[in-house]
Coordinates of N, CA, C and O in Angstrom, one line a residue:
Q17 N 0.8 -1.2 0.0 CA 0.0 0.0 0.0 C 0.9 1.3 0.0 O 1.9 1.3 0.7
V18 N 0.4 2.3 -0.7 CA 1.1 3.5 -0.8 C 1.1 4.2 0.6 O 0.1 4.3 1.3
Q19 N 2.2 4.7 1.0 CA 2.3 5.5 2.2 C 2.8 6.9 1.9 O 3.7 7.2 1.1
L20 N 2.1 7.9 2.6 CA 2.4 9.3 2.5 C 2.7 9.8 3.8 O 1.9 9.6 4.8
V21 N 3.8 10.6 4.0 CA 4.2 11.1 5.3 C 4.5 12.6 5.2 O 5.4 13.0 4.5
E22 N 3.7 13.4 5.9 CA 3.8 14.8 5.9 C 4.8 15.2 6.9 O 4.9 14.6 8.0
S23 N 5.5 16.4 6.7 CA 6.3 16.9 7.7 C 6.4 18.5 7.4 O 6.0 18.9 6.4
G24 N 7.0 19.2 8.4 CA 7.2 20.6 8.2 C 6.3 21.5 9.0 O 6.5 22.7 9.0
G25 N 5.3 20.9 9.6 CA 4.4 21.7 10.4 C 5.0 22.3 11.6 O 6.1 21.8 12.0
G26 N 4.3 23.2 12.2 CA 4.8 23.8 13.5 C 4.2 25.1 13.7 O 3.1 25.5 13.1
L27 N 4.7 25.9 14.7 CA 4.2 27.2 15.1 C 4.9 28.3 14.3 O 6.2 28.3 14.3
V28 N 4.2 29.2 13.7 CA 4.7 30.3 13.0 C 3.9 31.5 13.3 O 2.7 31.4 13.5
Q29 N 4.5 32.7 13.3 CA 3.8 33.9 13.6 C 3.1 34.4 12.3 O 3.4 34.1 11.2
P30 N 2.0 35.1 12.5 CA 1.3 35.7 11.3 C 2.2 36.5 10.5 O 3.1 37.2 11.0
G31 N 2.1 36.3 9.2 CA 3.0 36.9 8.2 C 4.2 36.1 7.9 O 4.9 36.4 6.9
G32 N 4.4 35.0 8.6 CA 5.6 34.2 8.4 C 5.4 33.2 7.3 O 4.3 33.1 6.6
S33 N 6.4 32.3 7.1 CA 6.4 31.3 6.0 C 6.7 30.0 6.6 O 7.4 29.8 7.6
L34 N 6.3 29.0 5.9 CA 6.5 27.6 6.2 C 6.5 26.7 5.0 O 5.7 27.0 4.1
R35 N 7.3 25.7 4.9 CA 7.2 24.7 3.8 C 6.8 23.4 4.3 O 7.6 22.8 5.2
L36 N 5.8 22.8 3.8 CA 5.4 21.4 4.2 C 5.9 20.5 3.1 O 6.0 20.8 1.9
S37 N 6.2 19.3 3.5 CA 6.7 18.2 2.6 C 5.8 17.0 2.8 O 5.3 16.7 3.8
C38 N 5.7 16.3 1.7 CA 5.0 15.0 1.7 C 5.8 14.0 1.0 O 6.1 14.1 -0.2
A39 N 6.3 13.0 1.7 CA 7.2 11.9 1.1 C 6.3 10.7 0.8 O 5.6 10.2 1.6
A40 N 6.4 10.3 -0.5 CA 5.7 9.1 -0.9 C 6.6 7.9 -1.0 O 7.8 8.0 -1.2
S41 N 6.0 6.7 -0.7 CA 6.7 5.5 -0.7 C 7.0 4.9 -2.1 O 7.7 3.9 -2.1
E42 N 6.5 5.5 -3.1 CA 6.7 5.0 -4.5 C 6.7 6.2 -5.4 O 6.4 7.3 -5.0
S43 N 7.1 6.0 -6.6 CA 7.2 7.1 -7.6 C 5.9 7.9 -7.7 O 4.8 7.3 -7.9
I44 N 6.0 9.2 -7.5 CA 4.8 10.0 -7.6 C 4.3 10.2 -9.0 O 3.2 10.7 -9.2
S45 N 5.1 9.7 -10.0 CA 4.6 9.7 -11.4 C 3.4 8.7 -11.5 O 2.7 8.7 -12.5
N46 N 3.3 7.8 -10.5 CA 2.1 6.9 -10.5 C 0.8 7.6 -10.3 O -0.3 7.0 -10.5
F47 N 0.9 8.8 -9.7 CA -0.4 9.5 -9.3 C -0.8 10.5 -10.3 O -0.1 11.4 -10.7
Y48 N -2.1 10.4 -10.6 CA -2.7 11.4 -11.5 C -2.7 12.8 -10.9 O -2.4 13.8 -11.6
T49 N -3.0 12.9 -9.6 CA -3.1 14.2 -8.9 C -2.6 14.0 -7.5 O -2.8 13.0 -6.9
M50 N -1.8 15.0 -7.1 CA -1.5 15.1 -5.7 C -2.0 16.4 -5.2 O -2.0 17.4 -5.9
S51 N -2.4 16.4 -3.9 CA -3.1 17.6 -3.4 C -2.8 17.8 -1.9 O -2.4 16.9 -1.2
W52 N -3.1 19.0 -1.4 CA -3.1 19.3 0.0 C -4.5 19.7 0.4 O -5.1 20.5 -0.2
Y53 N -4.9 19.1 1.5 CA -6.1 19.4 2.2 C -5.8 20.0 3.6 O -4.7 19.8 4.1
R54 N -6.7 20.6 4.2 CA -6.5 21.0 5.6 C -7.8 20.9 6.3 O -8.9 21.0 5.8
Q55 N -7.7 20.7 7.6 CA -8.8 20.6 8.5 C -8.6 21.4 9.8 O -7.7 21.0 10.6
A56 N -9.3 22.5 10.0 CA -9.2 23.2 11.2 C -10.1 22.5 12.3 O -11.0 21.8 12.0
S57 N -9.7 22.8 13.5 CA -10.5 22.2 14.6 C -12.0 22.5 14.5 O -12.4 23.6 14.3
G58 N -12.8 21.4 14.6 CA -14.2 21.6 14.5 C -14.8 21.8 13.1 O -16.0 22.1 13.0
Q59 N -13.9 21.8 12.1 CA -14.3 22.1 10.7 C -14.2 20.9 9.8 O -13.6 19.9 10.1
Q60 N -14.8 21.0 8.6 CA -14.7 20.0 7.6 C -13.4 20.1 6.9 O -12.8 21.2 6.8
R61 N -12.9 19.0 6.5 CA -11.6 19.0 5.7 C -11.9 19.6 4.3 O -12.9 19.4 3.7
E62 N -11.0 20.5 3.9 CA -11.2 21.2 2.7 C -10.0 21.1 1.8 O -8.8 21.1 2.2
L63 N -10.2 21.1 0.5 CA -9.1 21.1 -0.5 C -8.4 22.5 -0.5 O -9.1 23.5 -0.6
V64 N -7.1 22.5 -0.4 CA -6.3 23.7 -0.5 C -5.8 24.0 -1.9 O -5.9 25.0 -2.5
T65 N -5.1 22.9 -2.5 CA -4.5 23.0 -3.8 C -4.2 21.6 -4.3 O -4.1 20.7 -3.5
F66 N -4.0 21.5 -5.6 CA -3.7 20.3 -6.2 C -2.7 20.5 -7.4 O -2.7 21.6 -8.0
I67 N -2.0 19.5 -7.8 CA -1.1 19.5 -8.9 C -1.3 18.2 -9.7 O -1.3 17.1 -9.0
T68 N -1.5 18.2 -11.0 CA -1.6 17.0 -11.8 C -0.3 16.5 -12.2 O 0.8 17.2 -12.1
N69 N -0.2 15.3 -12.8 CA 1.1 14.7 -13.2 C 1.6 15.4 -14.5 O 2.7 15.1 -14.8
N70 N 0.8 16.3 -15.1 CA 1.3 17.1 -16.2 C 1.5 18.6 -15.8 O 1.6 19.4 -16.7
G71 N 1.4 18.8 -14.5 CA 1.8 20.2 -14.0 C 0.7 21.2 -13.8 O 1.0 22.3 -13.5
V72 N -0.5 20.8 -14.1 CA -1.7 21.7 -13.9 C -1.9 21.9 -12.4 O -2.0 20.9 -11.6
T73 N -2.1 23.2 -12.0 CA -2.3 23.5 -10.5 C -3.6 24.3 -10.4 O -4.0 25.0 -11.3
N74 N -4.1 24.3 -9.2 CA -5.2 25.1 -8.8 C -5.2 25.3 -7.3 O -4.7 24.5 -6.6
Y75 N -5.8 26.5 -6.9 CA -5.7 26.9 -5.5 C -7.0 27.4 -5.1 O -7.8 28.0 -5.8
Q76 N -7.3 27.1 -3.8 CA -8.5 27.7 -3.2 C -8.3 29.2 -3.1 O -7.2 29.7 -2.9
D77 N -9.4 30.0 -3.3 CA -9.3 31.4 -3.4 C -8.5 32.0 -2.1 O -7.8 33.0 -2.3
S78 N -8.8 31.5 -1.0 CA -8.2 32.1 0.2 C -6.7 32.0 0.3 O -6.1 32.7 1.1
V79 N -6.1 31.1 -0.5 CA -4.6 31.0 -0.4 C -3.9 31.4 -1.7 O -2.7 31.4 -1.8
K80 N -4.7 31.8 -2.7 CA -4.1 32.3 -4.0 C -3.1 33.4 -3.7 O -3.4 34.4 -3.0
G81 N -1.9 33.3 -4.3 CA -0.9 34.3 -4.2 C 0.0 34.2 -2.9 O 1.0 34.8 -2.8
R82 N -0.4 33.3 -2.0 CA 0.3 33.0 -0.8 C 0.9 31.6 -0.7 O 2.0 31.5 -0.1
F83 N 0.2 30.7 -1.3 CA 0.7 29.3 -1.2 C 1.1 28.8 -2.6 O 0.6 29.3 -3.6
A84 N 2.1 27.9 -2.7 CA 2.5 27.3 -3.9 C 2.8 25.8 -3.8 O 3.6 25.4 -2.9
I85 N 2.2 25.0 -4.6 CA 2.4 23.6 -4.6 C 3.4 23.2 -5.6 O 3.5 23.8 -6.7
S86 N 4.3 22.3 -5.3 CA 5.3 21.8 -6.3 C 5.5 20.3 -6.1 O 5.2 19.8 -5.0
R87 N 6.2 19.7 -7.1 CA 6.4 18.3 -7.1 C 7.8 18.0 -7.5 O 8.3 18.7 -8.4
D88 N 8.5 17.1 -6.8 CA 9.8 16.7 -7.2 C 9.8 15.2 -7.5 O 9.8 14.4 -6.6
N89 N 9.6 14.8 -8.7 CA 9.4 13.4 -9.1 C 10.6 12.6 -8.8 O 10.5 11.4 -8.4
A90 N 11.8 13.1 -8.9 CA 13.0 12.3 -8.7 C 13.1 11.9 -7.2 O 13.7 10.9 -6.9
E91 N 12.6 12.8 -6.3 CA 12.7 12.5 -4.9 C 11.4 12.0 -4.3 O 11.3 11.8 -3.1
N92 N 10.4 11.8 -5.1 CA 9.1 11.3 -4.6 C 8.5 12.2 -3.6 O 8.0 11.8 -2.5
M93 N 8.6 13.5 -3.8 CA 8.2 14.5 -2.8 C 7.2 15.5 -3.4 O 7.3 15.9 -4.5
L94 N 6.3 15.9 -2.6 CA 5.3 17.0 -2.8 C 5.6 18.0 -1.8 O 5.8 17.7 -0.6
Y95 N 5.5 19.3 -2.2 CA 5.7 20.4 -1.3 C 4.6 21.4 -1.3 O 3.9 21.5 -2.3
L96 N 4.4 22.1 -0.2 CA 3.5 23.2 -0.1 C 4.3 24.4 0.5 O 4.6 24.3 1.7
Q97 N 4.6 25.4 -0.2 CA 5.3 26.6 0.3 C 4.2 27.6 0.7 O 3.4 27.9 -0.1
M98 N 4.2 28.0 1.9 CA 3.2 28.9 2.5 C 3.9 30.2 2.9 O 4.9 30.1 3.6
S99 N 3.3 31.3 2.5 CA 3.8 32.6 2.9 C 2.7 33.5 3.4 O 1.5 33.2 3.1
S100 N 3.0 34.6 4.0 CA 2.0 35.5 4.5 C 0.9 34.8 5.3 O -0.3 35.1 5.1
L101 N 1.4 34.0 6.1 CA 0.4 33.1 6.9 C -0.5 33.9 7.8 O 0.0 34.9 8.4
K102 N -1.7 33.5 7.9 CA -2.7 34.1 8.7 C -3.2 33.1 9.8 O -3.1 31.9 9.6
P103 N -3.7 33.6 10.9 CA -4.3 32.7 11.9 C -5.3 31.8 11.3 O -5.4 30.6 11.8
E104 N -6.1 32.2 10.4 CA -7.1 31.3 9.8 C -6.5 30.2 8.9 O -7.2 29.3 8.5
D105 N -5.2 30.2 8.7 CA -4.5 29.1 8.0 C -4.2 27.9 9.0 O -3.8 26.8 8.6
T106 N -4.4 28.2 10.3 CA -4.2 27.1 11.3 C -5.1 25.9 11.0 O -6.3 26.0 11.0
A107 N -4.4 24.8 10.9 CA -5.1 23.5 10.6 C -4.2 22.4 10.6 O -2.9 22.6 10.5
V108 N -4.7 21.2 10.5 CA -3.9 20.0 10.2 C -3.9 19.9 8.7 O -5.0 19.9 8.0
Y109 N -2.7 19.8 8.1 CA -2.6 19.7 6.6 C -2.3 18.3 6.2 O -1.4 17.6 6.8
Y110 N -3.1 17.8 5.2 CA -3.0 16.4 4.8 C -2.5 16.4 3.3 O -3.0 17.1 2.5
C111 N -1.7 15.4 3.0 CA -1.3 15.1 1.6 C -2.2 14.0 1.1 O -2.5 13.1 1.8
K112 N -2.6 14.2 -0.2 CA -3.4 13.2 -0.8 C -2.9 12.9 -2.2 O -2.5 13.8 -2.9
A113 N -2.9 11.6 -2.6 CA -2.4 11.2 -3.9 C -3.5 10.2 -4.5 O -4.0 9.4 -3.8
T114 N -3.8 10.4 -5.8 CA -4.8 9.6 -6.4 C -4.3 8.9 -7.6 O -3.5 9.4 -8.4
T115 N -4.7 7.7 -7.8 CA -4.5 6.9 -9.0 C -5.8 6.6 -9.7 O -6.9 7.1 -9.2
A116 N -5.8 5.8 -10.7 CA -7.1 5.5 -11.4 C -8.0 4.7 -10.5 O -9.2 4.8 -10.7
M117 N -7.5 4.0 -9.5 CA -8.3 3.2 -8.7 C -8.5 3.6 -7.2 O -9.5 3.3 -6.6
K118 N -7.5 4.4 -6.7 CA -7.6 4.6 -5.2 C -7.1 6.1 -4.9 O -6.4 6.7 -5.7
A119 N -7.5 6.5 -3.7 CA -6.9 7.7 -3.1 C -6.2 7.3 -1.9 O -6.6 6.5 -1.1
Y120 N -5.0 7.9 -1.7 CA -4.2 7.7 -0.5 C -4.0 9.0 0.3 O -3.9 10.1 -0.3
W121 N -4.0 8.8 1.6 CA -3.9 10.0 2.5 C -2.7 9.8 3.5 O -2.5 8.7 4.0
G122 N -2.1 10.9 3.8 CA -1.1 10.9 4.9 C -1.9 11.2 6.2 O -3.1 11.4 6.2
K123 N -1.1 11.1 7.3 CA -1.7 11.3 8.6 C -1.8 12.8 9.0 O -2.5 13.1 10.0
G124 N -1.2 13.7 8.3 CA -1.3 15.1 8.6 C -0.2 15.7 9.4 O 0.5 15.0 10.1
T125 N 0.0 17.0 9.2 CA 0.9 17.7 10.0 C 0.3 19.0 10.5 O -0.4 19.7 9.7
L126 N 0.5 19.4 11.7 CA -0.2 20.6 12.3 C 0.5 21.8 12.0 O 1.7 21.9 12.3
V127 N -0.2 22.8 11.5 CA 0.3 24.2 11.3 C -0.5 25.1 12.2 O -1.7 25.2 12.1
T128 N 0.3 25.8 13.0 CA -0.4 26.8 13.9 C 0.2 28.1 13.7 O 1.4 28.4 13.8
V129 N -0.7 29.1 13.3 CA -0.3 30.5 13.0 C -0.8 31.3 14.1 O -2.0 31.6 14.3
S130 N 0.1 31.8 15.0 CA -0.3 32.5 16.2 C 0.9 33.3 16.7 O 2.1 33.0 16.5
S131 N 0.6 34.5 17.3 CA 1.6 35.3 18.0 C 1.9 34.7 19.4 O 2.9 35.2 20.0

């Protein structure tokens, strides 16, 4: 089974930056789409951004211009660069990868934006 492991979460002040990583147990070229979701305490999980295996990206309106998703196929890594962070970005961030048959999820990494 595919395993995804997120890292890079932590505490950051408003206006700060953070980079999240997602390490996959197999070649990420196997995945049609990789994405980042987030879930704030007491809220539904929501899609933040995705990237397809041919490089198409999209972003939730609330993070446009502040977040950037990228992929390193050689290292089987997915990244989320976050800047100009706001308290409302506080959430557990999850990596997701999809194939023709299945979707795989990581266990999440907590990002806390606070003074």
